[in-house]
């Protein structure tokens, strides 16, 4: 099996879930609780402090080797921890690109020096990573990317532009995909770098997204010189390994998702049922639709838990990673649409509990628009399933 | 569990071959004999009852093959009855496992002890015995005859038509309430297995047809609209398959909730795949001879037999009560 963070098989630890649950219950600050009315969004330093604390408690990087600050544990332990993280109404990681994409790719193709330099810094939140893949003319069609890297005596010189680079303005490192030749080379000559975002010539501009946030960025590279030491794998080899990692990551990243969706649904139901002004919405008007969302969440757990079992058995994921991605993104949008319809019927005068759930559901609804776009759009996933699982292109 | 090296997948080829043989057999009794020759009705029953004493997961590929192969026999019911009666009445269980008694279950309604009608009993007209649920939660395996009359009922099913049973008395081997509850719970995953097989066959047929049928100079499968529709059906099939696997996994923290969601989800997704396969076949799909409607009829009938709508209500009730079964499970384990 490909050597990746998630394929590391350490010993399974008994009661890892109980530890995770007790720790999270005792340590999540009220200001980070997503089921409470907050007067402001948490700051990046606050989130970094929280995530570093999660790591010290053994709840982040469970499957990474201990040498790099990981827990050296099994994928099954990671699933057990993920369930508890999902059940806890806490913010999503500001460094999931580092933890779930850059880290595993570095583990697969990085040199020992790169692993020692980059990996612990990700878990300790000293480095926040962003992902420089998409370009204005290379979104779903990634092989059309134009950002160019030229090898010189001083190092690699990079010119081009990336876009939809989530979290770039808060990041210190960029996992950057460039090409060494021309656009006609398509998948040949692709090369991966770990670029410091404060390198001269890197210009990061925030783009306001539909939820009002400014996580999205466009990043310009103007004669950016990157040392040889920050090249990840050789040209071609790095990208080939990265695509294998990507297929696993697409299927397994944010493994807590089903349990987080469940937490969101339970929050909605609990808050509405507790208030006489809104009780009817969940207990009568939308009762069956809410139950159908709950069934969807169980079906999603089926995808996640079966996939984890399959990985533990040493199976390749390949195109099958598209199945859970398609399922969770659409199931969550269905939930979000229902939740928005419910909270839009709240009365003018509201308790703080209702205000909190309304704020959370509106944010979920808007953010969920992106879920069928990023990590391969719905249309791309359907194409992968049709062509690579059903093999419908034969004879066509 | 006995010590064995078998895996559930080992049953797939055998089961498909038996289902093919059954398709050519005349009558339910003949089909039950063929199934019994392969040991399939007794797959879940203990060895004392002549069964193979295998876990529920082994019935999944067998019933998936039955669903795929339009099996016109109460195999799901017989498997469950042979397991449920073992230890209660071993002779009855052994007859069921051996295929010498053909039995079914009246899934709808309950007998109050005096007189009444129960229904949704697949192939009751061709079965010797029928399990009838009682209002107190127990059940009784009645024999057809005086006081137990089979009545034809309106039924959507073609391969396993449902009958009603008119009862004025109900005597026979009995199942205690906890066995009945277990039987009903186990039926949920087994129904999902039947639906899985039917949905797989619908997808296979639709994919094959889309690749051979040419319009505007290209096979249908070259059109993105058709590709995406089939891709969604593929997702639906894999969702049913994974949910069955999860609910039977020793790692599942909430097997009861998982089994319920598996069945409710399979009822919805299985219907979708069958409907979509009919659509892809165009006018051919609307004909009696293309058997997709038989799959659709089975899925819809199983949804009703298993009370998918009532189960959705049960999910809602638990949510409203704030019950988090997984959290409870963990507290107990911790």
Coordinates of C-alpha atoms in Angstrom, one line a residue, chain A residues 12 15 17-18 21 76 83-84 87 259 262 265-266 269 273 282-283 287-288 290-292 294-296 298-303 305-307 320 322-324 326-327 330 378-383 385-387 389-396, chain B residues 203 207 210-211 219 221-222 224 226-228 230-232 234-235 238-239 241-243 245-246 249 251-254 257-258 261-262 264-266 268-269 309-310 312-313 315-320 322-328 330-331 333-334:
Chain A
X12 CA -5.6 0.1 18.4
X15 CA -11.2 3.7 25.2
X17 CA -13.2 7.5 22.2
X18 CA -13.9 7.9 25.9
X21 CA -15.0 12.7 24.6
X76 CA -9.6 2.8 13.6
X83 CA -16.6 10.6 15.9
X84 CA -16.1 12.5 19.1
X87 CA -20.1 15.4 18.0
X259 CA -21.0 13.2 13.2
X262 CA -25.6 15.0 13.2
X265 CA -29.2 18.5 13.2
X266 CA -29.5 17.7 16.9
X269 CA -34.1 20.0 16.8
X273 CA -38.3 21.8 20.5
X282 CA -39.8 20.3 14.2
X283 CA -42.4 18.2 16.0
X287 CA -40.9 16.0 11.4
X288 CA -40.5 13.4 8.6
X290 CA -35.9 15.9 9.6
X291 CA -36.0 12.1 10.1
X292 CA -35.0 11.6 6.5
X294 CA -31.1 11.7 10.0
X295 CA -31.3 8.6 7.8
X296 CA -29.0 10.2 5.3
X298 CA -26.6 7.2 9.0
X299 CA -26.0 6.3 5.3
X300 CA -23.0 8.6 5.2
X301 CA -21.6 6.8 8.3
X302 CA -22.0 3.7 6.2
X303 CA -19.8 5.1 3.5
X305 CA -17.0 3.3 8.3
X306 CA -16.9 0.8 5.4
X307 CA -14.2 2.8 3.7
X320 CA -14.3 5.0 -5.3
X322 CA -15.8 10.0 -5.4
X323 CA -18.8 8.1 -3.9
X324 CA -18.6 9.4 -0.3
X326 CA -20.7 13.1 -3.8
X327 CA -22.9 11.7 -1.1
X330 CA -25.4 16.6 -1.4
X378 CA -20.4 17.2 -8.4
X379 CA -20.2 17.0 -12.2
X380 CA -16.6 15.9 -12.0
X381 CA -17.4 13.2 -9.4
X382 CA -20.3 12.0 -11.6
X383 CA -18.0 11.8 -14.6
X385 CA -18.0 7.4 -11.4
X386 CA -19.4 7.0 -14.9
X387 CA -16.1 6.6 -16.7
X389 CA -16.3 2.8 -12.0
X390 CA -19.1 2.0 -14.5
X391 CA -16.7 2.2 -17.5
X392 CA -19.3 3.8 -19.7
X393 CA -16.8 5.3 -22.1
X394 CA -16.1 1.9 -23.6
X395 CA -17.3 1.8 -27.2
X396 CA -18.5 5.4 -26.9
Chain B
X203 CA -28.0 -0.8 -12.8
X207 CA -25.6 0.3 -18.2
X210 CA -27.1 2.4 -22.6
X211 CA -23.9 1.0 -24.2
X219 CA -24.6 5.0 -27.9
X221 CA -23.8 6.0 -22.7
X222 CA -21.8 8.6 -24.6
X224 CA -23.4 13.0 -20.3
X226 CA -27.2 9.4 -19.3
X227 CA -23.7 9.0 -17.7
X228 CA -24.7 11.2 -14.8
X230 CA -26.2 6.1 -14.1
X231 CA -23.5 7.5 -11.9
X232 CA -26.1 8.5 -9.4
X234 CA -24.2 3.6 -8.9
X235 CA -23.9 5.8 -5.8
X238 CA -23.0 1.5 -3.2
X239 CA -24.8 3.4 -0.4
X241 CA -24.1 -1.9 0.1
X242 CA -22.0 0.1 2.5
X243 CA -24.8 0.7 4.9
X245 CA -21.9 -3.7 5.7
X246 CA -21.8 -1.0 8.4
X249 CA -19.9 -4.8 11.3
X251 CA -17.3 -2.1 14.9
X252 CA -20.7 -0.5 14.5
X253 CA -21.6 1.3 17.7
X254 CA -25.4 1.4 17.0
X257 CA -30.3 2.4 14.4
X258 CA -27.9 1.5 11.5
X261 CA -31.5 3.5 8.5
X262 CA -30.2 0.8 6.1
X264 CA -35.3 2.9 5.1
X265 CA -32.5 4.2 2.9
X266 CA -32.5 1.0 0.7
X268 CA -35.8 4.9 -1.1
X269 CA -32.6 4.4 -3.0
X309 CA -42.8 5.0 6.8
X310 CA -43.4 3.9 10.4
X312 CA -39.1 7.0 9.7
X313 CA -41.5 8.1 12.4
X315 CA -36.4 8.0 13.9
X316 CA -38.2 11.3 14.3
X317 CA -39.5 10.3 17.7
X318 CA -36.0 9.5 18.9
X319 CA -34.6 12.7 17.6
X320 CA -37.3 14.7 19.3
X322 CA -33.0 14.0 22.2
X323 CA -31.8 10.4 22.3
X324 CA -28.3 9.9 20.9
X325 CA -28.1 6.1 20.7
X326 CA -24.4 6.2 19.8
X327 CA -23.5 8.3 22.9
X328 CA -25.5 6.0 25.1
X330 CA -20.4 4.6 24.3
X331 CA -21.2 5.4 27.9
X333 CA -19.0 0.6 26.8
X334 CA -16.9 3.2 28.8

